[in-house]
JSON list of C-alpha atoms in Angstrom, two decimals:
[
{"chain": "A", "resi": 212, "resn": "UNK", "atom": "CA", "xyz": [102.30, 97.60, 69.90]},
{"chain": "A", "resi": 213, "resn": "UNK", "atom": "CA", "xyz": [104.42, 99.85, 71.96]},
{"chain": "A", "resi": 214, "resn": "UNK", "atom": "CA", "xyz": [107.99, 100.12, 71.16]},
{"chain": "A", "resi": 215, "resn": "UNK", "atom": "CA", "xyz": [110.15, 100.59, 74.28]},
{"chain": "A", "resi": 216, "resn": "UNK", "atom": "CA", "xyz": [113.42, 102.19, 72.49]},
{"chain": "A", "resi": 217, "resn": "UNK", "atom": "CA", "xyz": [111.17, 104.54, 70.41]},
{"chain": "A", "resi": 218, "resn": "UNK", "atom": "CA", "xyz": [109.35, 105.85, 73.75]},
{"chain": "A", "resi": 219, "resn": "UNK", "atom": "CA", "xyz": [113.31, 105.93, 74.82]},
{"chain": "A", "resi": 220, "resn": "UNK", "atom": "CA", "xyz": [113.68, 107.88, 72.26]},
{"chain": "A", "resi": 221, "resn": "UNK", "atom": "CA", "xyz": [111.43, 110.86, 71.95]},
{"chain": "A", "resi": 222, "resn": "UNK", "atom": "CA", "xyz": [111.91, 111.01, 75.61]},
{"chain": "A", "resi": 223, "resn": "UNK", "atom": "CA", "xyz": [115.34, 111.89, 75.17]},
{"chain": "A", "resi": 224, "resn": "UNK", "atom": "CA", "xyz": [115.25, 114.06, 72.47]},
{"chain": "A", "resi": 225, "resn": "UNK", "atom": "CA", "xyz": [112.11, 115.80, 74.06]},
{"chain": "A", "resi": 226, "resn": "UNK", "atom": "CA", "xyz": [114.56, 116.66, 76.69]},
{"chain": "A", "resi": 227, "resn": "UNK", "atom": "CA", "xyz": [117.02, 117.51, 74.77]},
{"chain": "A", "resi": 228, "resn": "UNK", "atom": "CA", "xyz": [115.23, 120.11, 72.33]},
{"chain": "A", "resi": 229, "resn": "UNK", "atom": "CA", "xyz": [113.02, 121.56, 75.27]},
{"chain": "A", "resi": 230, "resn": "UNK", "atom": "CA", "xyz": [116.78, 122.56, 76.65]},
{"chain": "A", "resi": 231, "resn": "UNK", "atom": "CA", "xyz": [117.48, 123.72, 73.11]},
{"chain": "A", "resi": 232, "resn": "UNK", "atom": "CA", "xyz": [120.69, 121.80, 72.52]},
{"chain": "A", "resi": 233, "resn": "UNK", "atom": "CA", "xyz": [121.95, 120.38, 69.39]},
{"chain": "A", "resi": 234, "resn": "UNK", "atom": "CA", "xyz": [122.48, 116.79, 68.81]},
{"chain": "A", "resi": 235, "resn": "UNK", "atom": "CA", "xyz": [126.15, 117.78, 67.69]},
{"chain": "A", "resi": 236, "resn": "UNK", "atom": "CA", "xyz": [126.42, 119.19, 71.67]},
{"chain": "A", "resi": 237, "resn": "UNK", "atom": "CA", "xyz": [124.97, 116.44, 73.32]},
{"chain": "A", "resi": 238, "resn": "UNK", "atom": "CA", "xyz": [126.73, 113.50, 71.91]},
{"chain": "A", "resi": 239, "resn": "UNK", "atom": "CA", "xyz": [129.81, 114.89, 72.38]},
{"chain": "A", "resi": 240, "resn": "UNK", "atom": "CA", "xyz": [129.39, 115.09, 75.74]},
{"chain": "A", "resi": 241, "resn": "UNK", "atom": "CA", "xyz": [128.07, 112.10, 76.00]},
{"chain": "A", "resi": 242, "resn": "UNK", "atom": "CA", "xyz": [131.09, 110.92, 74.22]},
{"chain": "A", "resi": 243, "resn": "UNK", "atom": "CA", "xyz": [128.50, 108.87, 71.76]},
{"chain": "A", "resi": 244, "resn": "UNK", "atom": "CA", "xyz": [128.65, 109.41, 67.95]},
{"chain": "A", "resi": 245, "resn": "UNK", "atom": "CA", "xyz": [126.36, 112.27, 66.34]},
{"chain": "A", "resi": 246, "resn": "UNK", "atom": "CA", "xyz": [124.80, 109.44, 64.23]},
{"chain": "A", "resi": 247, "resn": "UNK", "atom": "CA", "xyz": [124.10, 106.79, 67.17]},
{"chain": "A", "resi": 248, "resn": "UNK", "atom": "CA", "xyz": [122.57, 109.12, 69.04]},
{"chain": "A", "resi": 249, "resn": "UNK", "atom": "CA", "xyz": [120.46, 110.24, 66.54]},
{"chain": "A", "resi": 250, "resn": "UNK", "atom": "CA", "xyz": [119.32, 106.57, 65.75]},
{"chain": "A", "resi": 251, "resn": "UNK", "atom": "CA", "xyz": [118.52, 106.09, 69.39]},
{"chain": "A", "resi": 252, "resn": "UNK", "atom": "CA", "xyz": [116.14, 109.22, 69.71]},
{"chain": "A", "resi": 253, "resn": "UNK", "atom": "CA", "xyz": [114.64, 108.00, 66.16]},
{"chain": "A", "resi": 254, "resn": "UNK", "atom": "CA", "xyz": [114.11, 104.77, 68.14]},
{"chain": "A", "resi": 255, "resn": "UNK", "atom": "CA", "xyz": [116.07, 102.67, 65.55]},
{"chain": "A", "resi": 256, "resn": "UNK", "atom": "CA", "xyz": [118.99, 101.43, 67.93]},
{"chain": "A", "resi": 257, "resn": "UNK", "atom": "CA", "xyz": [118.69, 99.94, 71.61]},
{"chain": "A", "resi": 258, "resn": "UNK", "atom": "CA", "xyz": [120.67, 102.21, 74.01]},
{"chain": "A", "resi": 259, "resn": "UNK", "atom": "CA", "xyz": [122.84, 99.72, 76.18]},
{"chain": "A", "resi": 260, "resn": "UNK", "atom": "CA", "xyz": [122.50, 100.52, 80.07]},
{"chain": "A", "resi": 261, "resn": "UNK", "atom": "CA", "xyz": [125.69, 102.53, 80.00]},
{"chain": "A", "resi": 262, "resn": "UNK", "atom": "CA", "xyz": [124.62, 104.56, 76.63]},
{"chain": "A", "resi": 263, "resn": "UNK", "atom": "CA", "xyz": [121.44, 105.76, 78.40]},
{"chain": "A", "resi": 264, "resn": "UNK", "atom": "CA", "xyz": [123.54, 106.74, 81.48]},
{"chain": "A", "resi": 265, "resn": "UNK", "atom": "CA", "xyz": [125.76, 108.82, 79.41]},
{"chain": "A", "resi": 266, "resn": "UNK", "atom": "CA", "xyz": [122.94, 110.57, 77.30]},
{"chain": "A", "resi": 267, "resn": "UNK", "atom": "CA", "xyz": [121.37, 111.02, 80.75]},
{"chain": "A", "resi": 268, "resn": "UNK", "atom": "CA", "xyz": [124.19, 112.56, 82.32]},
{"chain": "A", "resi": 269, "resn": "UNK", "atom": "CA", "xyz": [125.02, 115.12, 79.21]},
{"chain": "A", "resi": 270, "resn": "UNK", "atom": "CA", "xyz": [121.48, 115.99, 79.22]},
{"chain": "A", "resi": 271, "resn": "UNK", "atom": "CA", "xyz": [121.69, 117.05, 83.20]},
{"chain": "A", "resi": 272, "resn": "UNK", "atom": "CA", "xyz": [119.04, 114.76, 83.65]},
{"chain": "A", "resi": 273, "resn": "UNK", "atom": "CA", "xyz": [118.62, 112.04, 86.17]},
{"chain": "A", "resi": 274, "resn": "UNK", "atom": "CA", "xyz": [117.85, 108.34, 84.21]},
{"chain": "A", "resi": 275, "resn": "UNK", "atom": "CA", "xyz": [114.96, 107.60, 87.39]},
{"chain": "A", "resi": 276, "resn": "UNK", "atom": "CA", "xyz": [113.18, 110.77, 85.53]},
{"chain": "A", "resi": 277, "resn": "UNK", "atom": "CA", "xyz": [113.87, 109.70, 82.10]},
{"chain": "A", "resi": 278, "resn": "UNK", "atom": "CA", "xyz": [111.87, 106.30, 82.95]},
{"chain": "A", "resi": 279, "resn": "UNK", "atom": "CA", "xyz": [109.39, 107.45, 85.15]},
{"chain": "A", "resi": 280, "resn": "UNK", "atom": "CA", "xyz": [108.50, 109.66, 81.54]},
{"chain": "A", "resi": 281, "resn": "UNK", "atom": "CA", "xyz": [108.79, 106.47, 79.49]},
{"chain": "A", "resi": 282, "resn": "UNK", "atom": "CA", "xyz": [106.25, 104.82, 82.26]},
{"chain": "A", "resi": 283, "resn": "UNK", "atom": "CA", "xyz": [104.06, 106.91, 81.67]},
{"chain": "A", "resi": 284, "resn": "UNK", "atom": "CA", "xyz": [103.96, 107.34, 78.04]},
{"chain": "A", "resi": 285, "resn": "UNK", "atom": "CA", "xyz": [104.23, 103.13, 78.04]},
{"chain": "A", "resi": 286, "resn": "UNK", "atom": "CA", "xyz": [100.53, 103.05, 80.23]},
{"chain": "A", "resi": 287, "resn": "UNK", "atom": "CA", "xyz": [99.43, 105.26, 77.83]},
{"chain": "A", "resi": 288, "resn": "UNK", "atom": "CA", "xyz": [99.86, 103.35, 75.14]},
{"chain": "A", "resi": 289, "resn": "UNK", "atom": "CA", "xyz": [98.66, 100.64, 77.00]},
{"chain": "A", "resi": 290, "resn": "UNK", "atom": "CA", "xyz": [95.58, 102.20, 78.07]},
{"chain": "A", "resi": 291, "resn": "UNK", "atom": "CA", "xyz": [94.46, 103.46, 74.32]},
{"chain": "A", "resi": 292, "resn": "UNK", "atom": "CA", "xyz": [92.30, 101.24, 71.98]},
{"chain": "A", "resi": 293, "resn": "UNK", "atom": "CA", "xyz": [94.70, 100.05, 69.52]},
{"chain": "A", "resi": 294, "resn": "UNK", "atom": "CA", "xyz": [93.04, 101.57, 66.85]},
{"chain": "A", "resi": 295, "resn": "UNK", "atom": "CA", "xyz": [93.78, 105.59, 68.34]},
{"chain": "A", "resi": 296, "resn": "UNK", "atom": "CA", "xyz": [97.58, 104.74, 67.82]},
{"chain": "A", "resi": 297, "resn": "UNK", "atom": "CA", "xyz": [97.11, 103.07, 64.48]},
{"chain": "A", "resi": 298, "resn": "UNK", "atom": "CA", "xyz": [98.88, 105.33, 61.84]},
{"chain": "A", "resi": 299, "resn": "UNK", "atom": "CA", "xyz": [98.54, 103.93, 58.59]},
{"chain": "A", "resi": 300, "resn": "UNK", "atom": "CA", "xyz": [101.67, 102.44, 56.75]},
{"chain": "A", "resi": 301, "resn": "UNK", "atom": "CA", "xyz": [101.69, 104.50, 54.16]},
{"chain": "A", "resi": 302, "resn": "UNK", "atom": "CA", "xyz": [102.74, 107.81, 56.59]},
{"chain": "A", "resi": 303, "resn": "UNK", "atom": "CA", "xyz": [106.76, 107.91, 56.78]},
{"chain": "A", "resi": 304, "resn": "UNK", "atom": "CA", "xyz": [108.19, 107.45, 60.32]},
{"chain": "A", "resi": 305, "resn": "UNK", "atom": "CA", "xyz": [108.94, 110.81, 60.77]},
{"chain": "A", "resi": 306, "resn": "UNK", "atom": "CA", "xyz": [105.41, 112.01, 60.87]},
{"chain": "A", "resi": 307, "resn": "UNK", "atom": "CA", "xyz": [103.78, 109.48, 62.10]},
{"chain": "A", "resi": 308, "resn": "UNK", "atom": "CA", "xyz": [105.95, 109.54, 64.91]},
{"chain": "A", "resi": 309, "resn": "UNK", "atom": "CA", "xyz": [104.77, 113.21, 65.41]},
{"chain": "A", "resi": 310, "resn": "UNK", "atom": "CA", "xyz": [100.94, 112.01, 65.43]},
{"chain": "A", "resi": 311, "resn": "UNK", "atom": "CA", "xyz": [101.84, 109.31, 67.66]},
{"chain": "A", "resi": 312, "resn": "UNK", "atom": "CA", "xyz": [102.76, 112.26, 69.82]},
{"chain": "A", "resi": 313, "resn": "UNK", "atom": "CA", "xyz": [100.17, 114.38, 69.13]},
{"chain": "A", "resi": 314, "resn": "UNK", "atom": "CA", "xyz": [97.82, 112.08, 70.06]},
{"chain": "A", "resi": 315, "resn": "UNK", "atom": "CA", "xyz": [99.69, 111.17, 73.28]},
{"chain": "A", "resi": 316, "resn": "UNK", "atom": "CA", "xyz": [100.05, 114.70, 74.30]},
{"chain": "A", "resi": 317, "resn": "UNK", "atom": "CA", "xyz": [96.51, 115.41, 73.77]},
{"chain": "A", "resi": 318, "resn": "UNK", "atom": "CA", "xyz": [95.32, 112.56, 75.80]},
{"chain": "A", "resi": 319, "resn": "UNK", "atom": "CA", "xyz": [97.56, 113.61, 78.79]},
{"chain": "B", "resi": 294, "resn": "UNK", "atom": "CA", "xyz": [126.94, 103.52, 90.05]},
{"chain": "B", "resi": 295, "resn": "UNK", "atom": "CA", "xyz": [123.15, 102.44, 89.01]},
{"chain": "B", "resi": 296, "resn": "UNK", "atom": "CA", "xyz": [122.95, 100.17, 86.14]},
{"chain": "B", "resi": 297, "resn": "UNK", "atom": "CA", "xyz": [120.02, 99.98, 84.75]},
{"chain": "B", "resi": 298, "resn": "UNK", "atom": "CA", "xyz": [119.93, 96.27, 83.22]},
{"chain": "B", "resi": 299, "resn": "UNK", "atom": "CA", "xyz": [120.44, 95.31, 87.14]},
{"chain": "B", "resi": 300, "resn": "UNK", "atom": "CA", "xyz": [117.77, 96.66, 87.92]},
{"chain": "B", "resi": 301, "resn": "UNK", "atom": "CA", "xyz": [115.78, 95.77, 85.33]},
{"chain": "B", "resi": 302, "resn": "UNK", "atom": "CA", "xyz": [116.94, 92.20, 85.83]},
{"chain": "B", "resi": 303, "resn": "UNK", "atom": "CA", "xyz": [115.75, 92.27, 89.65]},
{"chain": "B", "resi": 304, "resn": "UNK", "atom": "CA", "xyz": [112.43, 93.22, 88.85]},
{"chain": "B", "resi": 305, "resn": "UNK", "atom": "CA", "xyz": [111.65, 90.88, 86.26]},
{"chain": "B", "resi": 306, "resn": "UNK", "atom": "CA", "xyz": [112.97, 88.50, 88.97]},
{"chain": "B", "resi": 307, "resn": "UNK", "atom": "CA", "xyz": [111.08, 89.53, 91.71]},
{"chain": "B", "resi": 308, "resn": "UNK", "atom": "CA", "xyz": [108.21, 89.67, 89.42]},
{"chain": "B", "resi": 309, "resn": "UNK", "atom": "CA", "xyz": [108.37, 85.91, 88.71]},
{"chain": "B", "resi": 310, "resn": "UNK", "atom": "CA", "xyz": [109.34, 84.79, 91.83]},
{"chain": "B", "resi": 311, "resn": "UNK", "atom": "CA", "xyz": [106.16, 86.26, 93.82]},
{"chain": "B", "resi": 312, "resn": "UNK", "atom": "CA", "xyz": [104.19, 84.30, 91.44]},
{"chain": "B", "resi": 313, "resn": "UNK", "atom": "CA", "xyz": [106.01, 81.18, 92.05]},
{"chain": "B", "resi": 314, "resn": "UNK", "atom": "CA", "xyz": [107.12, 80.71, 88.57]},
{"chain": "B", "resi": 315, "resn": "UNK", "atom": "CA", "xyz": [109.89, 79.12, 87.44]},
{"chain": "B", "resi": 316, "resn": "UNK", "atom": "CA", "xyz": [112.57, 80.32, 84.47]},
{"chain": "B", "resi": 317, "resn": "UNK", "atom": "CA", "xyz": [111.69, 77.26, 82.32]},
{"chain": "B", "resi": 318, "resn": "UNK", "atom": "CA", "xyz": [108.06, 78.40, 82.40]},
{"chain": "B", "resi": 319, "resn": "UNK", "atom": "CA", "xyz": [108.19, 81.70, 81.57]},
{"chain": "B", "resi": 320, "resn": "UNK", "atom": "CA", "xyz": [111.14, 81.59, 79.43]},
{"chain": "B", "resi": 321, "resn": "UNK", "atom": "CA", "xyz": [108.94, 78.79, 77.25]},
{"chain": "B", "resi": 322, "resn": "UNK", "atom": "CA", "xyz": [105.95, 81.22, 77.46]},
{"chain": "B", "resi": 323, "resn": "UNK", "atom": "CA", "xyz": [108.36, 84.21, 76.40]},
{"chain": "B", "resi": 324, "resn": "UNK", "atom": "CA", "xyz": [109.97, 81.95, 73.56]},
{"chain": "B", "resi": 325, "resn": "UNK", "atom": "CA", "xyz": [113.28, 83.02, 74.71]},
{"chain": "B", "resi": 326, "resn": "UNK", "atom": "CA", "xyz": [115.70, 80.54, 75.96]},
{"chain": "B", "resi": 327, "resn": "UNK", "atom": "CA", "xyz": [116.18, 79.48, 79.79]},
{"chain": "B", "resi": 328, "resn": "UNK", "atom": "CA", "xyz": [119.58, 81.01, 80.01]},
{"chain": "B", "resi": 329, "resn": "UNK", "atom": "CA", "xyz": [119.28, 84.08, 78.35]},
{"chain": "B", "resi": 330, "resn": "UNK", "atom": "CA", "xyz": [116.19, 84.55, 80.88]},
{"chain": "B", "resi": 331, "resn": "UNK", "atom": "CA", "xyz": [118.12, 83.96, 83.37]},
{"chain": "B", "resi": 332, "resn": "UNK", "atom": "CA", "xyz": [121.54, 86.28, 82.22]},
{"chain": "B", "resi": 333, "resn": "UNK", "atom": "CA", "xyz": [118.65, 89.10, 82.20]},
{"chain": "B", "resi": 334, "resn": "UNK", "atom": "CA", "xyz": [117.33, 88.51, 85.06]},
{"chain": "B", "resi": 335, "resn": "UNK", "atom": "CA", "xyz": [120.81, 88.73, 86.88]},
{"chain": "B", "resi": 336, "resn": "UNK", "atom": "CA", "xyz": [121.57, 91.81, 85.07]},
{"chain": "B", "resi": 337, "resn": "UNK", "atom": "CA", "xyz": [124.04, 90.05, 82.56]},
{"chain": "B", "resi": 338, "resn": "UNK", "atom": "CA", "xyz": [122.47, 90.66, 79.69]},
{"chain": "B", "resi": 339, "resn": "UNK", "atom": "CA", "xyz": [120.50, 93.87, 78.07]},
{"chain": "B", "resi": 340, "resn": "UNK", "atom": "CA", "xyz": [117.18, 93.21, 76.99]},
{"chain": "B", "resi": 341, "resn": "UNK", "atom": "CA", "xyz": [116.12, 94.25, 73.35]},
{"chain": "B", "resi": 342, "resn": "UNK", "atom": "CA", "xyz": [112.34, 96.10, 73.40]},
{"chain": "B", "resi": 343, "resn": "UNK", "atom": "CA", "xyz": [110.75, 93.02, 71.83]},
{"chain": "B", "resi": 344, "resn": "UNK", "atom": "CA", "xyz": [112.07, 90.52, 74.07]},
{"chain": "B", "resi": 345, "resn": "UNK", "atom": "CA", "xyz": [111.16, 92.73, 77.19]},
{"chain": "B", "resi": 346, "resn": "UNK", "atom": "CA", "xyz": [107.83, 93.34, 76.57]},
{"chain": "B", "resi": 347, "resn": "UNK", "atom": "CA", "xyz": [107.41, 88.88, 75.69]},
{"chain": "B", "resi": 348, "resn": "UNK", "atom": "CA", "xyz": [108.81, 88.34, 78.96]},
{"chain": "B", "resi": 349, "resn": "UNK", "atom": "CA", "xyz": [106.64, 91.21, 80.31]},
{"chain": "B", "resi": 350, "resn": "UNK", "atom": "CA", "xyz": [103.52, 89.71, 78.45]},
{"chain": "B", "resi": 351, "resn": "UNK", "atom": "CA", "xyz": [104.90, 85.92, 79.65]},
{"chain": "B", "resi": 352, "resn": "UNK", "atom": "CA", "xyz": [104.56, 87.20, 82.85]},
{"chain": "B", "resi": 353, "resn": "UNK", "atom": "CA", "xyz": [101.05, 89.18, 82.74]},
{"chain": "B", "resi": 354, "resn": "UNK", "atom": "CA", "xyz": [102.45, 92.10, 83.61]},
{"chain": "B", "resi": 355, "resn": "UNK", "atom": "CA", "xyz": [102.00, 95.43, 81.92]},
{"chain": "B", "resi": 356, "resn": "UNK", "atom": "CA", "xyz": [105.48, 96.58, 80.65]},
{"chain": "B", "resi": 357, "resn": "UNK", "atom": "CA", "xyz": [104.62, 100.72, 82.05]},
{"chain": "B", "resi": 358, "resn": "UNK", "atom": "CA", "xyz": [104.55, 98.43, 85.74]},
{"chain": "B", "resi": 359, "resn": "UNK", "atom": "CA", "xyz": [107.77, 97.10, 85.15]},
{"chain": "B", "resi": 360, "resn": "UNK", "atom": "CA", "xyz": [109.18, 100.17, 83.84]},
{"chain": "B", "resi": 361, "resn": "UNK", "atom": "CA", "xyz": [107.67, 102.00, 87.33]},
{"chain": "B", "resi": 362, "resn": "UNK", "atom": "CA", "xyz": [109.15, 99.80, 88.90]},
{"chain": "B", "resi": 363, "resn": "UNK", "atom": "CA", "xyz": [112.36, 100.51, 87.95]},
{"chain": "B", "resi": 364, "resn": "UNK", "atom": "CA", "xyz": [112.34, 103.76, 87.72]},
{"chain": "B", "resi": 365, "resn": "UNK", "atom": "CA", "xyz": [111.44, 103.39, 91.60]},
{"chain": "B", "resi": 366, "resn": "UNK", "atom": "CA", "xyz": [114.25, 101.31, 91.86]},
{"chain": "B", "resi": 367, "resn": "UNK", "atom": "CA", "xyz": [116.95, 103.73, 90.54]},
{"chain": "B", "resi": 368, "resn": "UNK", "atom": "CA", "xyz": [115.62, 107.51, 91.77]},
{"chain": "B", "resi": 369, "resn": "UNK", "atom": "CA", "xyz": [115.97, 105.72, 95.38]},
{"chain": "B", "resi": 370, "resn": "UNK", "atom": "CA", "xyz": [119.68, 104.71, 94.20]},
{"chain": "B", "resi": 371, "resn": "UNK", "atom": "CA", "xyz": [120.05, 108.20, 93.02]},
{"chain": "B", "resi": 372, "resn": "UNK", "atom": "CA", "xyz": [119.58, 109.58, 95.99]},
{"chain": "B", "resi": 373, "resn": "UNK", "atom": "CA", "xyz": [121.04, 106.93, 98.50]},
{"chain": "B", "resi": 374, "resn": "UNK", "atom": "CA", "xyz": [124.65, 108.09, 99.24]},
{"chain": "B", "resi": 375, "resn": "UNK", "atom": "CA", "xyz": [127.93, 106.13, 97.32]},
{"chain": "B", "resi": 376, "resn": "UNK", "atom": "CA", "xyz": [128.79, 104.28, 100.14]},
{"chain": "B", "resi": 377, "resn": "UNK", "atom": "CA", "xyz": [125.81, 102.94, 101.35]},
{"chain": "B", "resi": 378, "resn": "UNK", "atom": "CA", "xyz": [125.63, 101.16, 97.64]},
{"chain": "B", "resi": 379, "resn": "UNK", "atom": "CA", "xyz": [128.97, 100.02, 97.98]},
{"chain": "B", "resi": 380, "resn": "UNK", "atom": "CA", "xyz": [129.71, 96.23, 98.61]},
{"chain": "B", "resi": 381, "resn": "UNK", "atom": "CA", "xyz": [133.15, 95.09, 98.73]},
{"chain": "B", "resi": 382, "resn": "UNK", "atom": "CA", "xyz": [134.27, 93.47, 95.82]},
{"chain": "B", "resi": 383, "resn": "UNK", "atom": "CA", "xyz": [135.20, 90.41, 97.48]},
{"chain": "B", "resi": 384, "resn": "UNK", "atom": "CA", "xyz": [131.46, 89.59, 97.51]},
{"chain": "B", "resi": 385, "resn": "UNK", "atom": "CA", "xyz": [130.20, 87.58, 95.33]},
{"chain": "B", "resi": 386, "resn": "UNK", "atom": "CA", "xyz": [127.76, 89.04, 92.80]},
{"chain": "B", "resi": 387, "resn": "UNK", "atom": "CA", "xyz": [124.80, 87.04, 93.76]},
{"chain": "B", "resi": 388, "resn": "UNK", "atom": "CA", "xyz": [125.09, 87.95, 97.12]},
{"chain": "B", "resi": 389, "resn": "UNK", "atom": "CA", "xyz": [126.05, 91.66, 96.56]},
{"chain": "B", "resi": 390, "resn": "UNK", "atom": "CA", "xyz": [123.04, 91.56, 95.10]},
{"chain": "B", "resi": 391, "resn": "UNK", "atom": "CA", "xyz": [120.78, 90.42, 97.73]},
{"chain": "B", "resi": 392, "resn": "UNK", "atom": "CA", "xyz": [122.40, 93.23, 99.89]},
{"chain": "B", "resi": 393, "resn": "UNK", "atom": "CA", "xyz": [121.46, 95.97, 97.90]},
{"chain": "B", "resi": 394, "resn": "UNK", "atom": "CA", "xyz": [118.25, 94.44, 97.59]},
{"chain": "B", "resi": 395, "resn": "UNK", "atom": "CA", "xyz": [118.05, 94.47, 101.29]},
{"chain": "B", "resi": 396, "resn": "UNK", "atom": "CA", "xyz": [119.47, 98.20, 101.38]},
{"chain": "B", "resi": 397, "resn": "UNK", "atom": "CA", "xyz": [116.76, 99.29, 98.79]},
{"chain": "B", "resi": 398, "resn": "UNK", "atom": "CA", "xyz": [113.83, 97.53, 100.35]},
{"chain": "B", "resi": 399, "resn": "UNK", "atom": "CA", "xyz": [114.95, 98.98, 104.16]},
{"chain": "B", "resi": 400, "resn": "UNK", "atom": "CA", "xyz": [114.81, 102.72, 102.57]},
{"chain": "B", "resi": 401, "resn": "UNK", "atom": "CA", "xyz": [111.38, 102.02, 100.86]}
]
């Protein structure tokens, strides 16, 4: 099933690394901790309303753009047979985030 | 400024309310309670992943619609000048509401 914070997440720290900024930069504009923001691009914490404003903001981003990206990876999701996005437990996270995203990207 | 629960809440709302449901049915169906429906729905209360895509499911509605939705929602608040937002605060919520509902669906 589709997480919405994780899709939150590598949306944000898509944006963030395609503008080749630091995490270190980026929360502290934000005026979020290094480690929270971290957990929200890992998808592990929810970003309140005002968090994702913030992140938005430091990242020169508008949030309508951020979500119209989530959207669209969300009806993705949606769209594939469950079994395309089905990474097997024993990958860590980390990877099978990447595959998640692999197999997104190559679908778009 | 654009909050995003807000508008989250509004178009869960309006997304139950053109199907003439009521809260006690969908929050049932969502297996959340009544009032914490409700508290999203007016923007009170931030929605975890999980419970957003029940009340999403509850509904029969794809989350990526509701998240289009939204994302509608805020680029047109992103663009719409300060003080055409602005309500005096001597207006109660509810109906603050309804008047920049009114505002956003005149500029669609």
């Amino acid at each position: 099933m589709v997480v919405l914070r994780q899709e939150i997440g590598d949306v944000l720290r898509d944006a963030r690394t395609e503008q080749g900024r630091t995490l270190r930069e980026v929360s502290k504009r934000a005026r979020v901790s290094l480690g929270y923001l971290s957990e929200v691009e890992r998808g592990q914490k929810e970003a309140s309303s005002e968090l994702l404003q913030s992140i938005c903001a430091a990242l020169d981003v508008p949030l309508s753009q951020i979500l119209r990206e989530v959207s669209d990876r969300v009806a993705l999701a949606e769209d594939l047979p469950a079994s395309r996005m089905t990474v097997p437990d024993t990958v860590p996270e980390s990877l099978a985030s990447r595959v998640r995203h692999q197999i997104y990207t190559s679908a778009l």
